[in-house]
Short mmCIF file of C-alpha atoms in Angstrom, two decimals:
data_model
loop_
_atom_site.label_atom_id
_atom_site.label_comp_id
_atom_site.label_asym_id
_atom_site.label_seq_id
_atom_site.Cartn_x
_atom_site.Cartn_y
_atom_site.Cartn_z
CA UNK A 9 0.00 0.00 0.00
CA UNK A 10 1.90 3.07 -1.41
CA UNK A 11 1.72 5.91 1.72
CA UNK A 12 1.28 9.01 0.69
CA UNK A 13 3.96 11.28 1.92
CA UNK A 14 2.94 14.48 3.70
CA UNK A 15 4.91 17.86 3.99
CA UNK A 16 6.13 18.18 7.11
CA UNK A 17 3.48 20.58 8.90
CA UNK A 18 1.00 18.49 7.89
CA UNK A 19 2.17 15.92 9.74
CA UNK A 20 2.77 18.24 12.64
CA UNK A 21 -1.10 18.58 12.35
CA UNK A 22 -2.00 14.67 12.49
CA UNK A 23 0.17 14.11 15.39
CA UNK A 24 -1.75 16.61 17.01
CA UNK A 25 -4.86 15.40 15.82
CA UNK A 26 -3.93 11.78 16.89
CA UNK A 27 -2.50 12.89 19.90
CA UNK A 28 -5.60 14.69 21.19
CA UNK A 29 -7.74 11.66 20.08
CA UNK A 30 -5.79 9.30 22.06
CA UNK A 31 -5.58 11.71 24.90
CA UNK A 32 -9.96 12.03 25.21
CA UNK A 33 -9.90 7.92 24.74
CA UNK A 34 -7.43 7.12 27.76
CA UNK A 35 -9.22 9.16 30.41
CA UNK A 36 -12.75 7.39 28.99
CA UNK A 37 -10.76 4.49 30.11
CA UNK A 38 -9.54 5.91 33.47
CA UNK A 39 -13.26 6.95 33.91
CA UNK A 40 -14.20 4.00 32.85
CA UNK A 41 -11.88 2.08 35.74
CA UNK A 42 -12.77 3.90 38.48
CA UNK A 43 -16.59 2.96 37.42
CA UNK A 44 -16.04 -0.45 37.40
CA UNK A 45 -13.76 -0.57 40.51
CA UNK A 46 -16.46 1.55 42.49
CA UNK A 47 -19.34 -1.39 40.95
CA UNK A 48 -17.13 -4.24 41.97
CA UNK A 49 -16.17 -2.94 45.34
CA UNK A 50 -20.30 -2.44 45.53
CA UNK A 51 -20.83 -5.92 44.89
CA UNK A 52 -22.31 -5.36 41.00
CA UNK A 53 -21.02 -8.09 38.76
CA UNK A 54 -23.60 -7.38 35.90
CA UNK A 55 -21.08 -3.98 34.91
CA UNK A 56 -18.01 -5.53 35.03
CA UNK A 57 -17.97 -7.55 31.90
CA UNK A 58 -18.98 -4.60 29.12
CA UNK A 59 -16.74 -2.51 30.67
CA UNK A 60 -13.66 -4.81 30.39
CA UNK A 61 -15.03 -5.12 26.33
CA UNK A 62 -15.45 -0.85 26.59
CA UNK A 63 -12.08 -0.59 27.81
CA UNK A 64 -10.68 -3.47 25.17
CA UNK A 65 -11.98 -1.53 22.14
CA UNK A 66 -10.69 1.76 23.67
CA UNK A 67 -7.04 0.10 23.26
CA UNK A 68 -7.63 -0.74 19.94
CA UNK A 69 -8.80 1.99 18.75
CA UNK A 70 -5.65 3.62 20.27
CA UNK A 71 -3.02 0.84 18.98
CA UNK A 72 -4.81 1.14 15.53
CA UNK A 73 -4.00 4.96 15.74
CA UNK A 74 -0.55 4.85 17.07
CA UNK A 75 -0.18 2.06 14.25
CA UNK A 76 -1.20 4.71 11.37
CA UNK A 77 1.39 7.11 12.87
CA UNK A 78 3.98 5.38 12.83
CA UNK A 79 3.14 4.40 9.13
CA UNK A 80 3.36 8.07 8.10
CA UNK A 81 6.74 7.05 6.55
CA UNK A 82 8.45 8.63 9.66
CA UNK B 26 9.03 33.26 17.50
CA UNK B 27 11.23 33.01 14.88
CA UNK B 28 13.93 35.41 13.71
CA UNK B 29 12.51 37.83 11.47
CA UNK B 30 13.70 36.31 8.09
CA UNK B 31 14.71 39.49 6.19
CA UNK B 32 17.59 40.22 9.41
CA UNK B 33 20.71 38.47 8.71
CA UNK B 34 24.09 38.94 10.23
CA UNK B 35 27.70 39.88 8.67
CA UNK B 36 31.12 40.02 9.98
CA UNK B 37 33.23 42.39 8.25
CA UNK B 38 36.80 41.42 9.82
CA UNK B 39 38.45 44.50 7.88
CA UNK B 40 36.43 46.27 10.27
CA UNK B 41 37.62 45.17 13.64
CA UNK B 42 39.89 47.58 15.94
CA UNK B 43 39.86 44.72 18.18
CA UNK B 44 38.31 46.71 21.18
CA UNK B 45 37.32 43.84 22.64
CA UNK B 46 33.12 45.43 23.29
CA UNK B 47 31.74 42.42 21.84
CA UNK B 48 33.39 40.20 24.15
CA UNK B 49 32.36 42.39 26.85
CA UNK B 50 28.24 42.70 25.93
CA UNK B 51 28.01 38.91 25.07
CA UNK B 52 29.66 38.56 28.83
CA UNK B 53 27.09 40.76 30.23
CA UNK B 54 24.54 38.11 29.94
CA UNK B 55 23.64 35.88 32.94
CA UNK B 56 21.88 33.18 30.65
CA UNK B 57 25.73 31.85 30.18
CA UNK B 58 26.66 32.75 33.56
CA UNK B 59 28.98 35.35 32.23
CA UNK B 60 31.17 33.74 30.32
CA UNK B 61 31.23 35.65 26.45
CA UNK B 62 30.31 33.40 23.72
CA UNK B 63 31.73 35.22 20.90
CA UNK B 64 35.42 34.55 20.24
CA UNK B 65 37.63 37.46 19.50
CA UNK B 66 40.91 35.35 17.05
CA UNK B 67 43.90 37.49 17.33
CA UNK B 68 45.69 36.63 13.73
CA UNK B 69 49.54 36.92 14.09
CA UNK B 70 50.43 39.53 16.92
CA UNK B 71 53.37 39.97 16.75
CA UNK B 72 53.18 40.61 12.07
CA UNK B 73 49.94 42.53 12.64
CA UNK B 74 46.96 43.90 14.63
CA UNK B 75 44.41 42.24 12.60
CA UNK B 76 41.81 40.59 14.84
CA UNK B 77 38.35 38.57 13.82
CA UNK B 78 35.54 38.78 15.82
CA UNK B 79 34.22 34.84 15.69
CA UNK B 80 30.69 34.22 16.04
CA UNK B 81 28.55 30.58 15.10
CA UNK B 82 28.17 30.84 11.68
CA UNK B 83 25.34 28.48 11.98
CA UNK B 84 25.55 26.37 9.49
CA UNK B 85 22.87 25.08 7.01
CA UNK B 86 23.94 21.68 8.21
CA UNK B 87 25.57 22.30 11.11
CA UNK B 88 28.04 19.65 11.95
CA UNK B 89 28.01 20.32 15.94
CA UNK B 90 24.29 18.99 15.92
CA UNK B 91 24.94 15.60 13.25
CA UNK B 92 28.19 14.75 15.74
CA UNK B 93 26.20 15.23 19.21
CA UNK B 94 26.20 11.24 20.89
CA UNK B 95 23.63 13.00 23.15
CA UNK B 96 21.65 14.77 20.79
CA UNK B 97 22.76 18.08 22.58
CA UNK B 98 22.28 20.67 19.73
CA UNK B 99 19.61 21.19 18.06
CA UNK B 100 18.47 23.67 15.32
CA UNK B 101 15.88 26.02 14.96
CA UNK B 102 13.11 26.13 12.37
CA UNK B 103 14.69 29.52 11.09
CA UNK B 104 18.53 28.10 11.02
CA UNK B 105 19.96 29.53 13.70
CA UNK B 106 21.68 26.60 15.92
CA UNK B 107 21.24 26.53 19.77
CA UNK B 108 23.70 25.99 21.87
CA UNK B 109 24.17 22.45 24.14
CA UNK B 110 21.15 21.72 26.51
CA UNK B 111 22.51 21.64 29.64
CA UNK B 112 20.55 18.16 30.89
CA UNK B 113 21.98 16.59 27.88
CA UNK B 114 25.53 17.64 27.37
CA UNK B 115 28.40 14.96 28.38
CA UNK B 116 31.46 17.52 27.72
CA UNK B 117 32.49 14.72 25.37
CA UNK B 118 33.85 17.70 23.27
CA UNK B 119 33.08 15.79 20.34
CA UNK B 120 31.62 19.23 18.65
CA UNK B 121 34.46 20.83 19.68
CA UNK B 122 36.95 18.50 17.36
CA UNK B 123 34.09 18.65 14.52
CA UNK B 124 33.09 21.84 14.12
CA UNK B 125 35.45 23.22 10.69
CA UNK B 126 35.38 26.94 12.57
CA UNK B 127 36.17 26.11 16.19
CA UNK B 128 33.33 28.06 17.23
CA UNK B 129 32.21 25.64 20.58
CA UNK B 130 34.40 25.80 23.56
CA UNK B 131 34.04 23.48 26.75
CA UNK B 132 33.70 24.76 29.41
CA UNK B 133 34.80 21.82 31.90
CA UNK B 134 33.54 23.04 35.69
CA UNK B 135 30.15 23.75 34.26
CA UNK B 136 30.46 20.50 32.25
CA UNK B 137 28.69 22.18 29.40
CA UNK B 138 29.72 23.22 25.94
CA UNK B 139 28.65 26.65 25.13
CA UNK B 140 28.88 28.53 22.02
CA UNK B 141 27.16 31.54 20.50
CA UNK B 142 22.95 31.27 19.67
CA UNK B 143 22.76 34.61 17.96
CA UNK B 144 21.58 36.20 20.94
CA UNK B 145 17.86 33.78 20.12
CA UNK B 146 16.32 35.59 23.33
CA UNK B 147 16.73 39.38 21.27
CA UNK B 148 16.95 38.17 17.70
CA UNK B 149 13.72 36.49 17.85
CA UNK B 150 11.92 39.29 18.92
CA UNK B 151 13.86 41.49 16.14
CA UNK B 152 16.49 42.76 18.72
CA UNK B 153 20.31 43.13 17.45
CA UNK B 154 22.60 40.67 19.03
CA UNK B 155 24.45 42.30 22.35
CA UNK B 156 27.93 42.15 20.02
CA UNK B 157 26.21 43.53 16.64
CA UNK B 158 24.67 46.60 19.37
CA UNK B 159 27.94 47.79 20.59
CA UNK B 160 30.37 46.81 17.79
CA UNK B 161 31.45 50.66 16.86
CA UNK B 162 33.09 49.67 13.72
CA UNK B 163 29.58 47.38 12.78
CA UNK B 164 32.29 44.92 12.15
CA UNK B 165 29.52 42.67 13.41
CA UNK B 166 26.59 44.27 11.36
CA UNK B 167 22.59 42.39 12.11
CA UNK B 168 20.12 43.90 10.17
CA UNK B 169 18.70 43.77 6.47
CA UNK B 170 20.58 43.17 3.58
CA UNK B 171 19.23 46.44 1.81
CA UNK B 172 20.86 48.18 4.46
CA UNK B 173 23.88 46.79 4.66
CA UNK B 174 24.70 47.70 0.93
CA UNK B 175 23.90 51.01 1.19
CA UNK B 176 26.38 51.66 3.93
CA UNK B 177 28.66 49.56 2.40
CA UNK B 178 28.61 49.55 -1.54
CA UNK B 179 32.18 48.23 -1.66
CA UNK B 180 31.58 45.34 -0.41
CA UNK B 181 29.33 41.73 -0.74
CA UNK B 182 28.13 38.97 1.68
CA UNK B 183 28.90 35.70 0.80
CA UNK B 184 28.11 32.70 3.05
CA UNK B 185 29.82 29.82 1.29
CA UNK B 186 32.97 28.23 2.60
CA UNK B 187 35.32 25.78 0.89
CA UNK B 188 37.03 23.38 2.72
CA UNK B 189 38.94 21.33 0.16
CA UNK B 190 36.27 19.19 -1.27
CA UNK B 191 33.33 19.82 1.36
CA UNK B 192 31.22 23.01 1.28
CA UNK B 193 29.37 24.40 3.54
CA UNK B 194 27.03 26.69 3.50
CA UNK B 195 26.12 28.86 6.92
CA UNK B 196 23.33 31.75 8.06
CA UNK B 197 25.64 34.23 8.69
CA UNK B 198 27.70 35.80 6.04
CA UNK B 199 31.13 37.48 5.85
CA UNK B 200 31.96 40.56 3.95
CA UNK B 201 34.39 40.67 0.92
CA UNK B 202 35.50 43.02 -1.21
CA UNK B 203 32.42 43.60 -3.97
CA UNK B 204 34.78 42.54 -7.06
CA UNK B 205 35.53 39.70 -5.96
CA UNK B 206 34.90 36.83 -8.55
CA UNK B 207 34.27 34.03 -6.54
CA UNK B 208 31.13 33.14 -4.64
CA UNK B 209 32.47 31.34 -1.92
CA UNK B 210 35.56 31.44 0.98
CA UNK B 211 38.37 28.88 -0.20
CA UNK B 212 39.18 27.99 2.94
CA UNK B 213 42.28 25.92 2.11
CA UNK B 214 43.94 28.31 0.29
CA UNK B 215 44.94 30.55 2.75
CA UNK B 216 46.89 28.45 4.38
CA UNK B 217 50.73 28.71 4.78
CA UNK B 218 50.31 32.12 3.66
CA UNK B 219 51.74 35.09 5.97
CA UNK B 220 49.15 37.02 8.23
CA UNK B 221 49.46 40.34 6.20
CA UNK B 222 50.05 41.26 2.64
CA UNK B 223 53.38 43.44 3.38
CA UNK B 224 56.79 41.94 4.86
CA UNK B 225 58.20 43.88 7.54
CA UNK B 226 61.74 44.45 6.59
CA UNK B 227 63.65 45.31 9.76
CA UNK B 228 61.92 44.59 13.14
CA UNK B 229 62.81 47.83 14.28
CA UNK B 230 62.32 46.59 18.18
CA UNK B 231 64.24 43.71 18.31
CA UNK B 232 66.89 45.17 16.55
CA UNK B 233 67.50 48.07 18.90
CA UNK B 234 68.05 45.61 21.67
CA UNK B 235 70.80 43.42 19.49
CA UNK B 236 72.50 46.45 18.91
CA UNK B 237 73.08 47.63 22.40
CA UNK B 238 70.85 51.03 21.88
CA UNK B 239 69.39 52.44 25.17
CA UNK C 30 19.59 25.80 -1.58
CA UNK C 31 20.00 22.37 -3.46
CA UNK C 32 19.94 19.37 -0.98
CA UNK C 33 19.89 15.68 -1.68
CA UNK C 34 16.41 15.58 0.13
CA UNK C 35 14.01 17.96 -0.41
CA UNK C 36 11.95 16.82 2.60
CA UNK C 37 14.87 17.16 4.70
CA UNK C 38 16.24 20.27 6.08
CA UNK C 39 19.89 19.49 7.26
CA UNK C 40 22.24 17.16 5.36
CA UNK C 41 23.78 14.38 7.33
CA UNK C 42 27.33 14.61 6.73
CA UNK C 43 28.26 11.96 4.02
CA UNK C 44 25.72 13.79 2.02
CA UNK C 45 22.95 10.75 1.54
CA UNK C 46 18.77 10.79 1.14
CA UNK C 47 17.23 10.47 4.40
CA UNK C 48 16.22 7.46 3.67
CA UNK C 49 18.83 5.70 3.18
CA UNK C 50 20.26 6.78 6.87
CA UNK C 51 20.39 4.67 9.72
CA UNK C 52 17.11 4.79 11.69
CA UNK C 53 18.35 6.69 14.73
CA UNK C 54 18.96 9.74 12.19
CA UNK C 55 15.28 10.05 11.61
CA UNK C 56 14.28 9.18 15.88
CA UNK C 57 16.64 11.75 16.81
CA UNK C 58 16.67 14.59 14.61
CA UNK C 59 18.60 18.08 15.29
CA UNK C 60 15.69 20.03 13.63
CA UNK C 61 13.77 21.29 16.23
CA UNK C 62 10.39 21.16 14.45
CA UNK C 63 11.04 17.60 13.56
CA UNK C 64 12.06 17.05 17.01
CA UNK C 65 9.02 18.05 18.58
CA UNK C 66 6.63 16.08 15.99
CA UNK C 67 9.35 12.69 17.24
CA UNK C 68 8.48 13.88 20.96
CA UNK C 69 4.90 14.14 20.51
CA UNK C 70 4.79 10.98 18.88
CA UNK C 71 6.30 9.37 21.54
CA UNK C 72 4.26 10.76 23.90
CA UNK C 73 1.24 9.23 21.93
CA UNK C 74 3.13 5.89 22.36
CA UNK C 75 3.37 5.82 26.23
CA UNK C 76 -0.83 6.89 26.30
CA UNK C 77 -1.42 3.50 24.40
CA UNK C 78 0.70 1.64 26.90
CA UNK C 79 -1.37 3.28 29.69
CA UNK C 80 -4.49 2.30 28.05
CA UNK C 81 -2.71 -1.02 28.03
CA UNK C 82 -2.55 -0.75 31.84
CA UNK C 83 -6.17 0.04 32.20
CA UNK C 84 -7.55 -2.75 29.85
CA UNK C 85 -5.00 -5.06 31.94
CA UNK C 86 -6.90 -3.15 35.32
CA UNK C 87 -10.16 -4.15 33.81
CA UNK C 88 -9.52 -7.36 33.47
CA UNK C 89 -8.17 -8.04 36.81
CA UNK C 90 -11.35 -6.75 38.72
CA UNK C 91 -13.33 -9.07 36.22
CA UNK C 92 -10.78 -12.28 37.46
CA UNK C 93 -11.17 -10.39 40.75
CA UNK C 94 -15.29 -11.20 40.47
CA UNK C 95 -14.68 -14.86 38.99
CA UNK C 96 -12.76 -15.74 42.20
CA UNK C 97 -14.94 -14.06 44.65
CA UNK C 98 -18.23 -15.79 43.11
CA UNK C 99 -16.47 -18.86 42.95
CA UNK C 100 -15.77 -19.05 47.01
CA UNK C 101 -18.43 -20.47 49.03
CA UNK C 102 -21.50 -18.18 50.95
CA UNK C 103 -20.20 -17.67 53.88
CA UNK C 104 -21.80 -19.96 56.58
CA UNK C 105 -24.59 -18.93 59.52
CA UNK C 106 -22.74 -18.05 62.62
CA UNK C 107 -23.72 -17.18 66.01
CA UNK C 108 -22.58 -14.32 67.41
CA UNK C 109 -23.63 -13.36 70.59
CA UNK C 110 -26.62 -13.91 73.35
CA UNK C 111 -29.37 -11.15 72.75
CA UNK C 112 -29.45 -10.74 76.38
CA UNK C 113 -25.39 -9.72 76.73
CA UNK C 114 -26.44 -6.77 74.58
CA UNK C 115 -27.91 -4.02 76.25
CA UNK C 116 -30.03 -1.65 74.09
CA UNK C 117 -27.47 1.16 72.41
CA UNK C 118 -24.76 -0.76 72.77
CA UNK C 119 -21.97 -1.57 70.62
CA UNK C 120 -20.54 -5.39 70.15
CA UNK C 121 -17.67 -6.00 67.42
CA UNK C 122 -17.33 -9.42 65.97
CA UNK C 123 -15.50 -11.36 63.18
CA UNK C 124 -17.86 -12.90 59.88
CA UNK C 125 -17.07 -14.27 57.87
CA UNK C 126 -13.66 -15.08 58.29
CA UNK C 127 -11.31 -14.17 61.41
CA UNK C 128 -9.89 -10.71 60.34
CA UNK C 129 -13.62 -9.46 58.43
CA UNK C 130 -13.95 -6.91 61.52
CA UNK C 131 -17.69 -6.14 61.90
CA UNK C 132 -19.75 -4.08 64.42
CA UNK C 133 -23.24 -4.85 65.97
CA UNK C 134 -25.41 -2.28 67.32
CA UNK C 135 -29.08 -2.49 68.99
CA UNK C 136 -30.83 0.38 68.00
CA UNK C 137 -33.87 -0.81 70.16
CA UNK C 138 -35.76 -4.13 72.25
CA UNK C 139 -35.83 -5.91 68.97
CA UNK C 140 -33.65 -4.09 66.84
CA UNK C 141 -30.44 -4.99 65.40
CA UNK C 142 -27.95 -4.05 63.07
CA UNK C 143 -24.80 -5.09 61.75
CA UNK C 144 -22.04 -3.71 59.46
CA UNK C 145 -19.00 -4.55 57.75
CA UNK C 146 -16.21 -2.22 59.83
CA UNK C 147 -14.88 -1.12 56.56
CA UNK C 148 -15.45 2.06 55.50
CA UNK C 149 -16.41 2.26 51.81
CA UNK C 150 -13.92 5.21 51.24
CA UNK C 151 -10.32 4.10 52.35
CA UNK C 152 -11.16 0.84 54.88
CA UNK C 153 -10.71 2.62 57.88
CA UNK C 154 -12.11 1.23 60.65
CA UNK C 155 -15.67 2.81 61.91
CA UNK C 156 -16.47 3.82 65.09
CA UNK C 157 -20.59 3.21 65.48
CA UNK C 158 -22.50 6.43 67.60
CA UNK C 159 -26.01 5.05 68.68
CA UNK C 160 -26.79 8.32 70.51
CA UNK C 161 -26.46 10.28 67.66
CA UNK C 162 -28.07 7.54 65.07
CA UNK C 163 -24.51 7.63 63.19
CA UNK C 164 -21.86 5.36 62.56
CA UNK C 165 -18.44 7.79 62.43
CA UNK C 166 -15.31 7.63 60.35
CA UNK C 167 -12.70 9.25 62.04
CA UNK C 168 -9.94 9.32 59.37
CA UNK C 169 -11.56 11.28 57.11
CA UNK C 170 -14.97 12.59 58.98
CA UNK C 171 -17.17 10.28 57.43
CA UNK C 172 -20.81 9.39 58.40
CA UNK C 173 -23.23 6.92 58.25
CA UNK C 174 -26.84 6.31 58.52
CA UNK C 175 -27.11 4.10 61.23
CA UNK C 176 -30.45 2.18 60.20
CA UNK C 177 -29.26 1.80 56.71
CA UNK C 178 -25.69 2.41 56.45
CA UNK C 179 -26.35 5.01 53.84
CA UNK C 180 -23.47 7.75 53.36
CA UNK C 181 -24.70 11.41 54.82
CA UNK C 182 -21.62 12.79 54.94
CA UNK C 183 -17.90 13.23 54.08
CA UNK C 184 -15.97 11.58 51.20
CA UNK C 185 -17.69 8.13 51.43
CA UNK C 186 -19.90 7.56 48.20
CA UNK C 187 -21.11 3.65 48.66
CA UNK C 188 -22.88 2.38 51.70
CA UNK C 189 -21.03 0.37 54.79
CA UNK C 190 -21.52 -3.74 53.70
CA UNK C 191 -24.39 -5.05 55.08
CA UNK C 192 -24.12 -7.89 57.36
CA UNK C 193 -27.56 -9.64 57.50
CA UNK C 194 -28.52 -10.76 61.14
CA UNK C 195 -31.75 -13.52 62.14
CA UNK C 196 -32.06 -13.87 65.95
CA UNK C 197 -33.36 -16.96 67.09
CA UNK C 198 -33.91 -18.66 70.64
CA UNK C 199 -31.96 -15.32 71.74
CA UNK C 200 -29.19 -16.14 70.13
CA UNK C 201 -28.04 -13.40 67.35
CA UNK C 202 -26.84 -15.10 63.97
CA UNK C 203 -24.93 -13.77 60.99
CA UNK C 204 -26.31 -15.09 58.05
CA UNK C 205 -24.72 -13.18 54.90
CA UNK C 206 -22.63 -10.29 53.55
CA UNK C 207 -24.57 -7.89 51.37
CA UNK C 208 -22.50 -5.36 49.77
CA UNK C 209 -24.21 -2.06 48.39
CA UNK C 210 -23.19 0.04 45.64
CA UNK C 211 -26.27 2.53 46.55
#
């Protein structure tokens, strides 16, 4: 898959962009964590499960994004 | 803030009494603890007077920065190279042995290499450097290049430099005279020459003394 | 200003592409611009590994609840003779195991209640007030509602476990551990 190559303050920009992206979907997760501790401590098991998936799809959403970067031919 | 892109700076070395002022100002300021970054290279004292005020040239590719093991030195978007970060340096002096000018000096008890930034706290905000404000001869000229050749329409800014087969090409420029054919400073062939055009023919000093005069 | 790269704005010294340097060239550049996009993107790299560490969080409370549903209910234990507590009084005791500290307090002739000793916010230990209808956290000036074990005050945000109590032939039993989130 030919990558096109960007000028270089363009890709000042999508590091940015990716950057504040990941940023917003790592403190869902943190939010997310403290929810779930917070249910479990409470004795709620029916929470627990779809947040652990949440939280899952959070990372890959972030690894595919980190993965993109670093295929931006820097 | 970068350095407004129209100001560049020029050394004129015909120009230097050798009043040491620029050494001086650049001392003045605490951000290198007042040590003076700019270099002031007495030629050949005892054939001639002729001193060069030495600033970084800041080079296009500035060979400081591609030699740093500790990625040290690092250049500006406009060209104008910092000097070492103090959390990274090593005082390996490895820029010191590569750079073609001899511009960085170590300076061992503060373990930190430190050579001249082009004054980046004033030039950024369109200020002269501290030497180019009190040089009185404007040996050390900062400003626009329209200016500079109407004060001086006898001579040209060139910032290319020879050094046998490498060139290298730097931000600040040196003045030559304005018929000069070539476009660039051949480094190597000034080497082995005498300091100054004319011989001396009797050292008039010395030869008092040999003689016995009072 | 010709260059070998046109995408590059300092020449490495033996005057090749960019591309054709060795990779710590490109991760540690001397252009500052180019340094800072490097930097950020690094930066980006250690937020994935600490979304790493909260998946890996998530999934350890979830292993967390497979273990605790797979231990056994806790069994019916006495506790204490109704008649050794006098009404407003205070009586700590052990359930289900020998270092669950819980407290017992008879609000009135016939009624009791019992709490886990944890408090919900840091697992201090609480200190139970029948005059004043409160149970008391001292570390951090929690309080209770002593009929329900409801938070009314302070930093707590869940309720005090629950320990469910069935007196029989005056004898007080524990029975189970209900744990609240609300």
């Amino acid at each position: 898959m030919k990558r096109p190559r960007f000028p270089r303050h363009e890709r000042m920009t999508i590091v940015n962009g990716i950057l504040s992206i990941v940023m917003t979907i790592v403190i869902l997760q943190l939010w997310l964590l403290t929810a779930t501790m917070n249910a479990f401590l409470g004795g709620d098991q029916s929470t627990l499960a779809p947040a652990a998936l949440a939280s899952l799809i959070c990372l890959l959403l972030n690894a595919g994004l980190l993965r993109y970067l670093y295929t931006l031919d820097r | 803030m970068p350095v407004p892109s129209d100001l560049e700076f020029f050394i004129d070395p015909n120009r230097c009494i050798g009043c040491q002022s620029c050494l001086q100002a650049c001392a003045e300021c605490d951000t290198h603890k007042g040590h003076s970054l700019i270099q002031l290279d007495v030629i050949d004292r005892a054939r001639t007077t002729q001193t060069i005020p030495l600033v970084c040239l800041h080079c296009d590719t500035p060979t400081c920065a591609e030699v740093c093991p500790a990625d040290a030195i690092k250049r500006t978007a406009d060209g104008v190279v910092q000097s070492a970060r103090k959390p990274r340096c090593i005082a390996c002096n490895n820029c010191v042995l590569a750079c073609p000018f001899g511009i960085p000096k170590m300076n061992t008890p503060m373990n930190l290499m430190m050579k001249c930034d082009m004054c980046y706290d004033r030039t950024s905000v369109g200020k002269k450097p501290m030497c180019a404000s009190v040089c009185p001869s404007q040996a050390l000229f900062f400003g626009t290049r329209e200016e500079l050749m109407k004060l001086r329409p006898h001579s040209r800014p060139i910032n290319t430099w020879q050094f046998g087969g490498q060139t290298i090409r730097t931000k600040v420029n040196v003045m030559v005279p304005a018929d000069t054919s070539q476009d660039y400073v051949d480094v190597l062939s000034g080497m082995g020459e005498q300091a100054i055009g004319n011989q001396i023919e009797e050292d008039l000093l010395l030869a008092g003394m040999s003689r016995g005069d009072d | 200003m010709r260059r070998t790269d046109p995408e590059s704005p300092t020449t490495p010294p033996d005057g090749r592409p960019l591309s054709e340097q060795p990779r710590w060239r490109k991760d540690f550049p001397i252009h500052l611009p180019e340094d800072e996009y490097v930097s950020r993107r690094d930066f980006t790299k250690f937020m994935v590994l600490t979304s790493l560490a909260f998946v890996a969080g998530q999934f350890w409370i979830l292993l967390r609840n497979a273990t605790r549903k797979a231990q056994a209910k806790p069994a019916i234990r006495p506790i204490v003779a109704v008649a050794d507590v006098p009404v407003g009084s205070v009586q700590t005791f052990q359930y289900p195991g020998p270092h669950d500290n819980c407290v017992l307090v008879r609000q009135g002739e016939s009624t009791f209640v019992a709490y886990s000793q944890v408090c919900t916010h840091l697992s201090c230990a609480v200190i139970p007030k029948p005059e004043v209808d409160r149970i008391h956290c001292p570390c951090h000036e929690g309080q209770f509602d002593l009929s329900t074990g409801r938070p009314i005050a302070g930093p707590p945000q869940r309720p005090l476990t629950r320990i469910s109590i069935e007196i029989l032939g005056g004898m007080v039993y524990a029975t189970g551990v209900n744990r609240r989130v609300v």
